[in-house]
PDB file of C-alpha atoms in Angstrom:
ATOM      1  CA  MET A1365      -3.126  15.894  45.044  1.00  0.00           C
ATOM      2  CA  PRO A1366      -3.460  13.905  48.163  1.00  0.00           C
ATOM      3  CA  ILE A1367      -0.198  12.956  50.042  1.00  0.00           C
ATOM      4  CA  GLU A1368       0.020   9.269  50.836  1.00  0.00           C
ATOM      5  CA  VAL A1369       1.714   8.655  54.240  1.00  0.00           C
ATOM      6  CA  PRO A1370       2.695   5.039  54.747  1.00  0.00           C
ATOM      7  CA  THR A1371       1.185   3.382  57.796  1.00  0.00           C
ATOM      8  CA  SER A1372       2.008   0.124  59.443  1.00  0.00           C
ATOM      9  CA  SER A1373      -0.594  -2.681  58.974  1.00  0.00           C
ATOM     10  CA  ASP A1374      -1.830  -2.572  62.473  1.00  0.00           C
ATOM     11  CA  ARG A1375      -2.059   1.022  63.160  1.00  0.00           C
ATOM     12  CA  ASN A1376      -3.967   3.814  61.454  1.00  0.00           C
ATOM     13  CA  LEU A1377      -2.707   7.387  60.875  1.00  0.00           C
ATOM     14  CA  VAL A1378      -4.855   9.960  62.541  1.00  0.00           C
ATOM     15  CA  VAL A1379      -4.230  13.662  61.682  1.00  0.00           C
ATOM     16  CA  ILE A1380      -5.551  16.180  63.991  1.00  0.00           C
ATOM     17  CA  LYS A1381      -5.748  19.904  63.216  1.00  0.00           C
ATOM     18  CA  VAL A1382      -5.984  22.153  66.245  1.00  0.00           C
ATOM     19  CA  GLY A1383      -6.587  25.861  65.545  1.00  0.00           C
ATOM     20  CA  THR A1384      -5.524  28.943  67.579  1.00  0.00           C
ATOM     21  CA  SER A1385      -8.927  29.575  68.889  1.00  0.00           C
ATOM     22  CA  SER A1386      -8.810  26.017  70.714  1.00  0.00           C
ATOM     23  CA  LEU A1387      -5.416  26.739  72.252  1.00  0.00           C
ATOM     24  CA  ALA A1388      -5.248  30.352  73.046  1.00  0.00           C
ATOM     25  CA  THR A1389      -7.161  32.642  75.392  1.00  0.00           C
ATOM     26  CA  THR A1390      -6.948  36.485  75.994  1.00  0.00           C
ATOM     27  CA  GLU A1391      -5.889  37.873  79.261  1.00  0.00           C
ATOM     28  CA  ALA A1392      -8.851  39.600  80.744  1.00  0.00           C
ATOM     29  CA  THR A1393      -6.972  42.721  81.943  1.00  0.00           C
ATOM     30  CA  SER A1394      -4.377  43.291  79.190  1.00  0.00           C
ATOM     31  CA  GLY A1395      -6.001  41.824  76.158  1.00  0.00           C
ATOM     32  CA  ILE A1396      -2.893  39.892  75.430  1.00  0.00           C
ATOM     33  CA  PRO A1397      -3.232  36.425  73.989  1.00  0.00           C
ATOM     34  CA  CYS A1398      -1.783  33.479  75.991  1.00  0.00           C
ATOM     35  CA  LEU A1399      -1.694  29.769  75.696  1.00  0.00           C
ATOM     36  CA  ASP A1400      -4.498  28.060  77.567  1.00  0.00           C
ATOM     37  CA  LYS A1401      -2.705  25.205  79.492  1.00  0.00           C
ATOM     38  CA  ALA A1402      -6.142  23.655  80.433  1.00  0.00           C
ATOM     39  CA  ALA A1403      -6.986  23.283  76.841  1.00  0.00           C
ATOM     40  CA  PHE A1404      -3.668  21.650  75.924  1.00  0.00           C
ATOM     41  CA  GLN A1405      -4.047  19.194  78.838  1.00  0.00           C
ATOM     42  CA  ARG A1406      -7.723  18.409  77.756  1.00  0.00           C
ATOM     43  CA  ILE A1407      -6.684  17.819  74.015  1.00  0.00           C
ATOM     44  CA  GLY A1408      -3.451  16.042  75.075  1.00  0.00           C
ATOM     45  CA  ALA A1409      -5.406  13.498  77.155  1.00  0.00           C
ATOM     46  CA  GLN A1410      -7.532  12.704  74.118  1.00  0.00           C
ATOM     47  CA  VAL A1411      -4.455  12.303  71.879  1.00  0.00           C
ATOM     48  CA  ILE A1412      -2.709  10.016  74.432  1.00  0.00           C
ATOM     49  CA  GLU A1413      -5.704   7.942  74.395  1.00  0.00           C
ATOM     50  CA  LEU A1414      -5.802   7.785  70.441  1.00  0.00           C
ATOM     51  CA  HIS A1415      -2.067   7.122  70.444  1.00  0.00           C
ATOM     52  CA  LYS A1416      -2.648   3.820  72.206  1.00  0.00           C
ATOM     53  CA  ASP A1417      -3.937   2.221  69.070  1.00  0.00           C
ATOM     54  CA  ASN A1418      -3.047   4.911  66.207  1.00  0.00           C
ATOM     55  CA  ASP A1419      -0.177   6.875  64.868  1.00  0.00           C
ATOM     56  CA  VAL A1420      -0.992  10.523  65.578  1.00  0.00           C
ATOM     57  CA  VAL A1421       0.103  13.799  63.877  1.00  0.00           C
ATOM     58  CA  ILE A1422      -1.024  17.118  65.248  1.00  0.00           C
ATOM     59  CA  VAL A1423      -1.208  20.119  62.819  1.00  0.00           C
ATOM     60  CA  THR A1424      -1.400  23.078  65.192  1.00  0.00           C
ATOM     61  CA  SER A1425      -1.778  26.671  64.864  1.00  0.00           C
ATOM     62  CA  GLY A1426      -0.853  29.073  67.712  1.00  0.00           C
ATOM     63  CA  ALA A1427       2.609  30.060  67.384  1.00  0.00           C
ATOM     64  CA  ILE A1428       1.730  33.639  66.480  1.00  0.00           C
ATOM     65  CA  ALA A1429      -0.523  33.975  69.386  1.00  0.00           C
ATOM     66  CA  ALA A1430       2.160  32.424  71.692  1.00  0.00           C
ATOM     67  CA  GLY A1431       4.639  34.902  70.425  1.00  0.00           C
ATOM     68  CA  MET A1432       2.337  37.770  71.083  1.00  0.00           C
ATOM     69  CA  GLY A1433       1.835  36.549  74.643  1.00  0.00           C
ATOM     70  CA  LYS A1434       5.660  36.219  75.145  1.00  0.00           C
ATOM     71  CA  THR A1435       6.370  39.730  73.687  1.00  0.00           C
ATOM     72  CA  ARG A1436       3.315  41.199  75.505  1.00  0.00           C
ATOM     73  CA  MET A1437       1.748  42.337  72.230  1.00  0.00           C
ATOM     74  CA  SER A1438      -2.038  42.878  72.232  1.00  0.00           C
ATOM     75  CA  GLU A1439      -2.695  43.686  68.529  1.00  0.00           C
ATOM     76  CA  ARG A1440      -1.907  41.148  65.837  1.00  0.00           C
ATOM     77  CA  PRO A1441       0.151  42.597  63.016  1.00  0.00           C
ATOM     78  CA  ASN A1442      -1.436  42.847  59.526  1.00  0.00           C
ATOM     79  CA  PRO A1443      -0.339  40.046  57.260  1.00  0.00           C
ATOM     80  CA  GLU A1444      -0.586  42.204  54.187  1.00  0.00           C
ATOM     81  CA  THR A1445       1.927  44.924  55.473  1.00  0.00           C
ATOM     82  CA  GLN A1446       3.751  43.135  58.467  1.00  0.00           C
ATOM     83  CA  MET A1447       4.544  39.574  57.433  1.00  0.00           C
ATOM     84  CA  GLU A1448       8.104  39.901  58.840  1.00  0.00           C
ATOM     85  CA  GLU A1449       6.604  40.802  62.128  1.00  0.00           C
ATOM     86  CA  LEU A1450       4.230  37.700  62.036  1.00  0.00           C
ATOM     87  CA  GLN A1451       7.080  35.464  61.187  1.00  0.00           C
ATOM     88  CA  ARG A1452       9.120  36.792  64.181  1.00  0.00           C
ATOM     89  CA  LEU A1453       6.256  36.261  66.533  1.00  0.00           C
ATOM     90  CA  ALA A1454       5.682  32.725  65.144  1.00  0.00           C
ATOM     91  CA  SER A1455       9.491  31.944  65.669  1.00  0.00           C
ATOM     92  CA  VAL A1456       9.336  33.311  69.350  1.00  0.00           C
ATOM     93  CA  GLY A1457       6.125  31.523  70.084  1.00  0.00           C
ATOM     94  CA  ASN A1458       6.784  28.206  68.486  1.00  0.00           C
ATOM     95  CA  ILE A1459       9.046  27.326  71.323  1.00  0.00           C
ATOM     96  CA  ASN A1460       6.369  27.838  73.900  1.00  0.00           C
ATOM     97  CA  LEU A1461       3.877  26.256  71.581  1.00  0.00           C
ATOM     98  CA  LEU A1462       5.961  22.975  71.339  1.00  0.00           C
ATOM     99  CA  ASN A1463       6.729  23.065  75.042  1.00  0.00           C
ATOM    100  CA  ALA A1464       2.908  23.260  75.815  1.00  0.00           C
ATOM    101  CA  TRP A1465       2.292  20.198  73.641  1.00  0.00           C
ATOM    102  CA  GLN A1466       5.183  18.299  75.211  1.00  0.00           C
ATOM    103  CA  SER A1467       3.739  18.950  78.649  1.00  0.00           C
ATOM    104  CA  ALA A1468       0.411  17.803  77.558  1.00  0.00           C
ATOM    105  CA  LEU A1469       1.662  14.739  75.807  1.00  0.00           C
ATOM    106  CA  GLY A1470       3.901  13.480  78.318  1.00  0.00           C
ATOM    107  CA  LEU A1471       6.205  10.659  76.793  1.00  0.00           C
ATOM    108  CA  ILE A1472       4.866  11.045  73.156  1.00  0.00           C
ATOM    109  CA  VAL A1473       7.676  12.402  70.996  1.00  0.00           C
ATOM    110  CA  VAL A1474       7.048  16.029  69.929  1.00  0.00           C
ATOM    111  CA  GLY A1475       8.835  17.862  67.064  1.00  0.00           C
ATOM    112  CA  GLY A1476       7.806  20.706  64.843  1.00  0.00           C
ATOM    113  CA  LEU A1477       7.980  22.430  61.557  1.00  0.00           C
ATOM    114  CA  LEU A1478       7.017  26.100  61.245  1.00  0.00           C
ATOM    115  CA  LEU A1479       5.244  26.638  58.030  1.00  0.00           C
ATOM    116  CA  THR A1480       3.456  29.288  56.254  1.00  0.00           C
ATOM    117  CA  ARG A1481       0.651  29.006  53.667  1.00  0.00           C
ATOM    118  CA  LEU A1482       3.252  29.748  50.942  1.00  0.00           C
ATOM    119  CA  ASP A1483       5.325  26.815  52.093  1.00  0.00           C
ATOM    120  CA  LEU A1484       2.384  24.542  51.325  1.00  0.00           C
ATOM    121  CA  GLU A1485       1.459  26.206  48.057  1.00  0.00           C
ATOM    122  CA  ARG A1486       5.035  25.916  46.420  1.00  0.00           C
ATOM    123  CA  ARG A1487       5.288  22.581  44.927  1.00  0.00           C
ATOM    124  CA  ASP A1488       9.098  22.849  44.889  1.00  0.00           C
ATOM    125  CA  ASN A1489       9.374  23.122  48.577  1.00  0.00           C
ATOM    126  CA  ASN A1490       6.978  20.245  49.391  1.00  0.00           C
ATOM    127  CA  CYS A1491       9.407  17.535  49.141  1.00  0.00           C
ATOM    128  CA  LEU A1492      11.171  18.899  52.171  1.00  0.00           C
ATOM    129  CA  LEU A1493       8.181  18.874  54.229  1.00  0.00           C
ATOM    130  CA  TYR A1494       7.733  14.994  53.908  1.00  0.00           C
ATOM    131  CA  THR A1495      11.328  14.061  54.455  1.00  0.00           C
ATOM    132  CA  SER A1496      12.300  15.627  57.822  1.00  0.00           C
ATOM    133  CA  PRO A1497      11.005  15.063  60.382  1.00  0.00           C
ATOM    134  CA  SER A1498       8.960  11.928  59.784  1.00  0.00           C
ATOM    135  CA  PRO A1499       5.273  12.552  60.182  1.00  0.00           C
ATOM    136  CA  ARG A1500       5.351   9.318  62.299  1.00  0.00           C
ATOM    137  CA  ASP A1501       7.817  10.889  64.750  1.00  0.00           C
ATOM    138  CA  GLY A1502       5.820  13.927  66.222  1.00  0.00           C
ATOM    139  CA  LEU A1503       4.080  16.987  65.854  1.00  0.00           C
ATOM    140  CA  LEU A1504       3.810  19.468  63.001  1.00  0.00           C
ATOM    141  CA  SER A1505       3.569  23.092  63.857  1.00  0.00           C
ATOM    142  CA  ARG A1506       1.992  25.680  61.498  1.00  0.00           C
ATOM    143  CA  MET A1507       1.653  29.265  61.640  1.00  0.00           C
TER     144      MET A1507
END
């Protein structure tokens, strides 16, 4: 079931999904993932341009990769057996991810929600996703 987000009459809502592979790279010597600041700046410049005439929401991955970089971990934990570790990494990395977006987007307001696939699949949780923060107010961050 599609979710309707109200828009003002003169502005369209543009939703952009940016995946981890677009935002992170791997350190050549250590194999540890790190956020690619140049990628954020490149995408951010495009978002700033879009934002002039549109409301923009970014749905972004990258929190786990950012957490792996912060904790110097080169091997991604297995989601079948180490979900708690993935959640820990996402929690640690989400701060760096949002800071990277804020740096790239300048004065555009940035905020975030840290979501898992389960959060999106459970209908009883979904009402919380659309009440705070407003999709019009910033950026949604997804694991």
